[in-house]
Coordinates of C-alpha atoms and ligand atoms in Angstrom, one line a residue:
F1 CA 109.0 97.9 76.5
C2 CA 108.2 94.3 76.5
G3 CA 105.3 94.1 78.7
A4 CA 104.9 90.3 78.5
I5 CA 101.6 89.3 77.3
S6 CA 100.6 85.9 78.4
N7 CA 98.9 83.7 75.8
R8 CA 95.7 81.9 75.8
R9 CA 96.2 78.2 76.5
G10 CA 94.7 75.8 74.2
T11 CA 96.2 77.1 70.9
P12 CA 97.9 74.6 68.7
P13 CA 101.2 73.2 69.9
Y14 CA 104.5 73.7 68.0
A15 CA 107.7 71.9 67.4
D16 CA 110.6 73.2 69.5
I17 CA 113.1 75.2 67.5
Q18 CA 116.2 73.2 68.7
T19 CA 114.9 69.8 69.3
G20 CA 111.8 69.3 67.3
R21 CA 110.1 68.4 70.4
M22 CA 106.4 69.4 70.5
M23 CA 105.7 72.3 72.8
T24 CA 102.5 73.6 74.4
G25 CA 101.1 76.5 76.3
A26 CA 103.8 78.4 78.2
E27 CA 106.6 76.5 76.5
R28 CA 105.9 78.1 73.1
P29 CA 108.6 79.9 71.4
L30 CA 109.2 83.5 72.5
V31 CA 108.7 86.0 69.7
I32 CA 109.9 89.6 70.6
V33 CA 108.6 92.5 68.4
T34 CA 110.5 95.6 68.7
R35 CA 108.0 98.2 67.7
K36 CA 104.3 98.6 67.8
L37 CA 102.3 97.0 64.9
P38 CA 98.7 97.3 63.8
E39 CA 96.2 95.9 66.4
V40 CA 95.2 93.1 64.1
V41 CA 98.6 91.9 63.7
E42 CA 99.6 92.1 67.3
T43 CA 96.3 90.1 68.2
R44 CA 97.2 87.5 65.8
L45 CA 100.8 87.3 67.0
R46 CA 99.5 86.8 70.6
E47 CA 97.0 84.1 69.5
L48 CA 99.7 82.1 67.8
F49 CA 102.9 82.7 69.8
D50 CA 104.4 83.6 73.3
A51 CA 104.5 87.2 71.8
R52 CA 106.3 89.9 73.7
L53 CA 105.0 93.3 72.2
N54 CA 106.2 96.8 72.3
L55 CA 103.0 98.4 73.5
D56 CA 104.1 102.1 73.6
D57 CA 106.4 101.9 70.6
T58 CA 109.5 103.3 72.2
P59 CA 112.4 102.3 70.0
L60 CA 114.5 99.8 71.9
S61 CA 117.9 100.9 73.3
R62 CA 121.0 98.9 72.4
E63 CA 120.8 97.2 75.8
Q64 CA 117.2 96.1 75.3
L65 CA 118.1 94.8 71.8
V66 CA 120.9 92.7 73.3
E67 CA 118.5 91.5 76.0
A68 CA 116.1 90.7 73.3
V69 CA 118.5 88.5 71.2
K70 CA 119.6 86.8 74.5
T71 CA 116.1 85.6 75.2
A72 CA 114.1 85.5 72.0
D73 CA 113.5 82.5 69.9
V74 CA 112.3 84.7 67.2
L75 CA 113.1 88.4 66.9
V76 CA 110.8 90.7 64.8
P77 CA 112.7 93.9 64.2
T78 CA 112.2 96.9 61.8
V79 CA 114.5 99.4 60.1
T80 CA 114.9 101.4 63.3
D81 CA 116.8 98.5 65.1
R82 CA 120.5 98.2 64.4
I83 CA 121.2 94.5 64.6
D84 CA 124.9 94.8 64.1
R85 CA 127.7 92.3 64.7
S86 CA 128.1 93.2 68.3
V87 CA 124.5 92.9 69.1
L88 CA 124.3 89.6 67.3
S89 CA 127.4 88.2 68.8
Q90 CA 125.5 88.2 72.2
A91 CA 122.6 86.3 70.8
G92 CA 121.7 83.3 72.8
P93 CA 121.7 79.8 71.1
Q94 CA 117.9 79.8 71.2
L95 CA 117.8 82.6 68.5
K96 CA 117.2 81.0 65.3
L97 CA 115.0 83.3 63.3
I98 CA 115.0 87.1 62.6
A99 CA 111.8 87.9 60.8
Q100 CA 112.3 91.4 59.8
F101 CA 109.0 93.7 59.5
G102 CA 110.1 95.4 56.3
T103 CA 111.7 94.6 52.9
G104 CA 115.0 96.2 53.4
V105 CA 117.4 94.3 55.7
D106 CA 120.4 96.7 55.8
N107 CA 119.9 97.2 59.5
I108 CA 120.9 93.6 60.1
D109 CA 124.3 92.1 59.9
L110 CA 123.4 89.3 57.6
E111 CA 127.0 87.7 57.4
T112 CA 127.0 87.4 61.3
A113 CA 123.5 86.0 61.1
R114 CA 124.5 83.5 58.6
N115 CA 127.7 82.6 60.5
R116 CA 125.6 82.0 63.5
S117 CA 123.0 79.9 61.5
I118 CA 120.2 82.5 62.3
I119 CA 117.8 82.6 59.3
V120 CA 116.7 86.2 58.2
T121 CA 113.3 86.8 56.6
N122 CA 111.8 90.0 55.2
T123 CA 108.5 91.0 53.8
P124 CA 108.9 91.6 50.0
G125 CA 106.0 92.3 47.5
V126 CA 103.5 93.7 49.8
L127 CA 104.8 97.2 49.9
T128 CA 105.7 97.5 46.1
E129 CA 102.7 99.4 45.0
D130 CA 102.5 101.9 47.9
T131 CA 106.2 102.6 47.6
A132 CA 105.9 103.2 43.8
D133 CA 103.0 105.4 44.5
M134 CA 105.0 107.6 46.8
T135 CA 107.9 107.6 44.2
M136 CA 105.5 108.9 41.6
A137 CA 104.2 111.4 43.9
L138 CA 107.6 112.8 44.5
I139 CA 108.3 112.7 40.8
L140 CA 105.3 114.9 40.2
A141 CA 105.7 117.0 43.5
V142 CA 109.3 118.3 42.8
P143 CA 109.1 119.6 39.2
R144 CA 105.5 121.0 39.8
R145 CA 106.4 122.6 43.2
L146 CA 103.5 120.9 44.8
A147 CA 104.8 121.1 48.4
E148 CA 106.1 124.8 47.9
G149 CA 102.5 125.8 46.8
A150 CA 100.7 124.0 49.5
Y151 CA 103.0 125.3 52.1
L152 CA 102.4 128.8 50.8
L153 CA 98.6 128.7 51.4
K154 CA 98.8 126.9 54.7
S155 CA 101.6 129.0 56.3
G156 CA 99.0 131.8 57.0
D157 CA 100.7 135.0 55.9
S158 CA 99.3 134.6 52.4
Q159 CA 101.6 135.6 49.6
W160 CA 99.0 134.7 47.1
H161 CA 97.6 137.7 45.4
G162 CA 95.7 135.8 42.9
W163 CA 96.5 133.9 39.7
S164 CA 99.3 135.0 37.5
P165 CA 100.6 133.5 34.2
T166 CA 104.3 133.7 35.2
W167 CA 104.0 132.7 38.9
M168 CA 104.9 129.3 40.5
L169 CA 106.0 127.9 37.2
G170 CA 107.6 124.4 37.5
H171 CA 108.6 122.0 34.7
R172 CA 106.5 119.5 32.7
I173 CA 107.3 115.9 33.2
Y174 CA 105.5 114.5 30.1
G175 CA 108.0 113.4 27.6
K176 CA 111.0 113.7 29.9
R177 CA 113.5 110.9 30.5
L178 CA 113.2 108.9 33.9
G179 CA 116.2 106.8 34.8
I180 CA 115.3 104.1 37.2
V181 CA 118.4 102.9 39.4
G182 CA 117.4 99.4 40.5
M183 CA 114.9 97.5 38.4
G184 CA 113.4 95.2 41.1
R185 CA 109.7 94.8 41.9
I186 CA 109.5 98.5 43.0
G187 CA 111.4 99.7 40.0
H188 CA 108.9 97.9 37.7
A189 CA 106.0 99.4 39.6
V190 CA 107.5 102.9 39.1
A191 CA 108.1 102.2 35.4
R192 CA 104.5 101.2 34.8
R193 CA 103.2 104.3 36.5
A194 CA 105.8 106.5 34.6
R195 CA 104.7 105.2 31.2
A196 CA 101.1 106.2 32.0
F197 CA 102.4 109.8 32.8
G198 CA 104.2 109.9 29.4
L199 CA 107.7 109.6 30.8
Q200 CA 110.4 107.7 28.8
V201 CA 111.7 104.9 30.9
H202 CA 115.3 104.1 31.2
Y203 CA 117.0 101.9 33.7
H204 CA 120.2 100.5 35.1
N205 CA 120.3 97.3 37.1
R206 CA 122.8 94.7 38.0
R207 CA 121.1 92.5 35.5
R208 CA 119.2 93.3 32.4
V209 CA 115.5 92.3 32.6
S210 CA 114.0 90.1 30.0
P211 CA 113.3 91.5 26.5
E212 CA 109.6 90.7 27.1
V213 CA 109.5 93.0 30.2
E214 CA 111.6 95.6 28.6
E215 CA 109.1 95.6 25.7
A216 CA 106.1 95.9 27.9
L217 CA 107.6 98.8 29.9
E218 CA 109.2 100.4 26.8
A219 CA 112.3 100.6 29.0
T220 CA 115.7 101.3 27.7
Y221 CA 118.6 99.5 29.5
W222 CA 121.9 101.3 30.3
D223 CA 124.9 99.1 31.3
S224 CA 126.8 102.2 32.4
L225 CA 125.1 104.1 35.2
D226 CA 127.4 107.0 34.6
Q227 CA 126.2 107.4 31.1
M228 CA 122.6 107.0 32.2
L229 CA 123.0 109.7 34.8
A230 CA 124.4 112.1 32.3
R231 CA 121.3 111.9 30.1
M232 CA 118.4 111.8 32.4
D233 CA 115.8 114.5 33.4
I234 CA 114.8 112.6 36.6
I235 CA 116.6 110.0 38.5
S236 CA 114.7 107.5 40.8
I237 CA 116.5 105.3 43.4
N238 CA 114.8 102.1 43.8
C239 CA 117.7 99.6 44.6
P240 CA 118.3 98.2 48.0
H241 CA 121.2 99.5 50.3
T242 CA 123.8 96.8 50.3
P243 CA 127.7 97.3 50.7
A244 CA 127.7 97.4 46.8
T245 CA 125.2 100.3 46.6
Y246 CA 126.5 102.5 49.6
H247 CA 126.9 105.9 48.1
L248 CA 126.4 104.5 44.6
L249 CA 125.3 108.1 43.9
S250 CA 128.6 109.5 44.9
A251 CA 129.7 113.2 44.6
R252 CA 131.3 112.3 41.5
R253 CA 128.2 110.5 39.9
L254 CA 125.9 113.3 41.2
A255 CA 128.0 115.7 39.3
L256 CA 127.4 113.8 36.1
M257 CA 123.6 114.6 36.2
K258 CA 122.3 117.6 34.3
P259 CA 122.1 120.7 36.3
S260 CA 118.4 120.8 35.6
A261 CA 117.8 117.2 36.6
Y262 CA 115.9 115.9 39.6
I263 CA 116.6 113.0 41.8
V264 CA 114.1 111.0 43.9
N265 CA 114.8 108.4 46.5
T266 CA 112.4 106.2 48.2
A267 CA 114.9 103.4 48.8
R268 CA 117.5 104.2 51.3
G269 CA 119.3 107.4 52.2
E270 CA 122.7 105.6 52.3
V271 CA 122.6 105.0 48.5
I272 CA 123.2 108.7 47.9
D273 CA 125.9 110.8 49.4
E274 CA 123.6 113.0 51.3
N275 CA 126.2 115.8 52.0
A276 CA 127.3 116.0 48.4
L277 CA 123.7 116.3 47.3
A278 CA 122.9 118.9 49.8
R279 CA 126.0 120.9 48.6
M280 CA 124.8 120.7 44.9
I281 CA 121.3 121.8 45.9
E282 CA 122.8 124.7 47.8
N283 CA 125.0 125.7 44.9
D284 CA 122.0 125.3 42.5
E285 CA 123.8 122.6 40.6
L286 CA 120.6 120.4 40.4
G287 CA 117.0 121.0 39.6
G288 CA 115.8 119.5 42.7
A289 CA 115.2 116.5 45.0
G290 CA 112.4 114.5 46.4
L291 CA 113.5 112.5 49.4
D292 CA 111.6 110.0 51.5
V293 CA 114.7 108.5 53.1
F294 CA 118.0 109.8 54.6
E295 CA 121.4 108.8 55.4
H296 CA 121.2 109.2 59.1
E297 CA 117.5 108.9 59.8
P298 CA 115.8 110.6 61.7
A299 CA 118.3 113.5 61.2
V300 CA 118.1 115.2 57.8
N301 CA 120.7 117.6 56.4
P302 CA 119.7 121.2 57.2
K303 CA 120.6 122.4 53.8
L304 CA 118.0 120.0 52.3
L305 CA 115.3 121.3 54.7
K306 CA 116.0 124.8 53.9
S307 CA 115.7 124.5 50.0
D308 CA 112.5 125.1 48.2
K309 CA 113.9 122.8 45.6
V310 CA 113.7 119.8 47.9
V311 CA 110.6 117.9 48.9
V312 CA 111.2 115.9 52.0
L313 CA 109.0 113.2 53.5
P314 CA 109.6 111.2 56.9
H315 CA 110.1 107.7 55.4
M316 CA 106.5 107.2 54.6
G317 CA 107.0 105.3 51.2
S318 CA 105.1 102.3 52.4
A319 CA 103.2 103.8 55.2
T320 CA 99.6 102.6 54.4
L321 CA 97.5 100.6 57.0
E322 CA 96.9 98.0 54.2
G323 CA 100.5 97.7 53.7
R324 CA 101.4 97.3 57.4
I325 CA 98.9 94.7 57.9
D326 CA 100.0 92.7 54.7
M327 CA 103.7 93.1 56.2
G328 CA 102.5 91.6 59.5
E329 CA 100.8 88.8 57.8
K330 CA 104.1 88.0 56.0
V331 CA 106.0 88.1 59.3
I332 CA 103.6 85.6 60.9
I333 CA 103.7 83.4 57.8
N334 CA 107.6 83.4 58.0
I335 CA 107.6 82.6 61.7
K336 CA 104.9 79.9 61.5
T337 CA 106.4 78.1 58.5
F338 CA 109.7 78.0 60.3
L339 CA 108.2 76.9 63.7
D340 CA 106.4 74.2 61.6
G341 CA 109.8 72.9 60.6
H342 CA 109.7 74.2 57.0
A343 CA 111.8 76.8 55.2
P344 CA 110.2 80.2 55.6
P345 CA 109.2 81.6 52.1
D346 CA 110.9 85.0 52.5
R347 CA 114.5 84.0 53.4
V348 CA 116.9 86.7 52.5
H349 CA 118.9 85.1 49.8
P350 CA 122.7 85.2 50.3
A351 CA 123.1 86.8 46.9
M352 CA 121.7 90.1 48.5
F353 CA 124.7 90.5 50.4
Ligands
8YV401 C1 109.5 100.3 56.0 C2 110.9 100.1 54.2 O1 108.7 101.2 56.6 O2 110.5 97.9 54.1 C3 111.3 98.7 53.9 O3 112.3 98.3 53.5 O4 111.9 101.0 54.0 C4 109.8 100.6 54.7 O5 108.9 100.6 53.8 C5 110.5 99.9 57.0 O6 111.8 99.6 56.6 C6 110.0 98.8 58.0 O7 111.2 98.0 58.5

């Protein structure tokens, strides 16, 4: 990790983070990036900053993370880096910005960051459509048994003896009720897609969206999550993971769902009590699940892996090259704006935690 890459001299100077003093060449702020990013993003980072990159993409150990916060002026972590209180409390006074490569910031102890006057930014907006696409893919895949069918042919020992009218029957999604938990950017994008597939859109959110948006999405608001859960055919989790949403889908709430209902999660595993979900799947108490995220990534509950009623993906919701490049650009804009002495555009608002 951290093969230091020296920068070309002659790139524009920057104001020092602490003093506002102009810096040039080797004095430029040190930006430590914890994971390998697309080449075009890394090239730009090297051009602009004293960038220390992770060329072989091995996730940082805790000790390496501590070392990084002790030395970096700007840290660029991702979801796989646990920047908790004990890591942050060892940060040097030079660390002033954590520019997360990602939208979710639940891997960062925001309160400690705030107490230490470290600004945290993220990359909202640029992965909305990709994540909504993957959500829709799971909403289709689970009821229509897509992964099961594909695996059956690819697994070699063909159990396919030709078409039959009663074989591999799934369930129709057209006309069914979709309940979106979390009507932010991604929730909206899922709702737009769902309408096109003939689903009836329902949602639960901390705040009700405007009547204009509700009308455009033909979306029905539920103040009570419990009541919504009991009446939906499909539930999609699209809210961030915060202390308030940890195990929002608890064993008690999961049990409110119809036994035929499906649940899809492209947000964060921690929003669902994964053990409770796995038990329900094992006991045939739910129609199925489409999961892109897990409570203890990269571990996945074996009961979920075993079940034909569950489609699992390895946290791929936003995994497009275009999306990753856009995320990198956002990170660079946040860093550059900050180093130029302005408030970076994607500061994580205190209301998020
Ligand atoms: C990213 C995500 O892959 O941005 C997020 O919140 O969940 C993913 O799309 C990852 O988190 C990058 O940090």
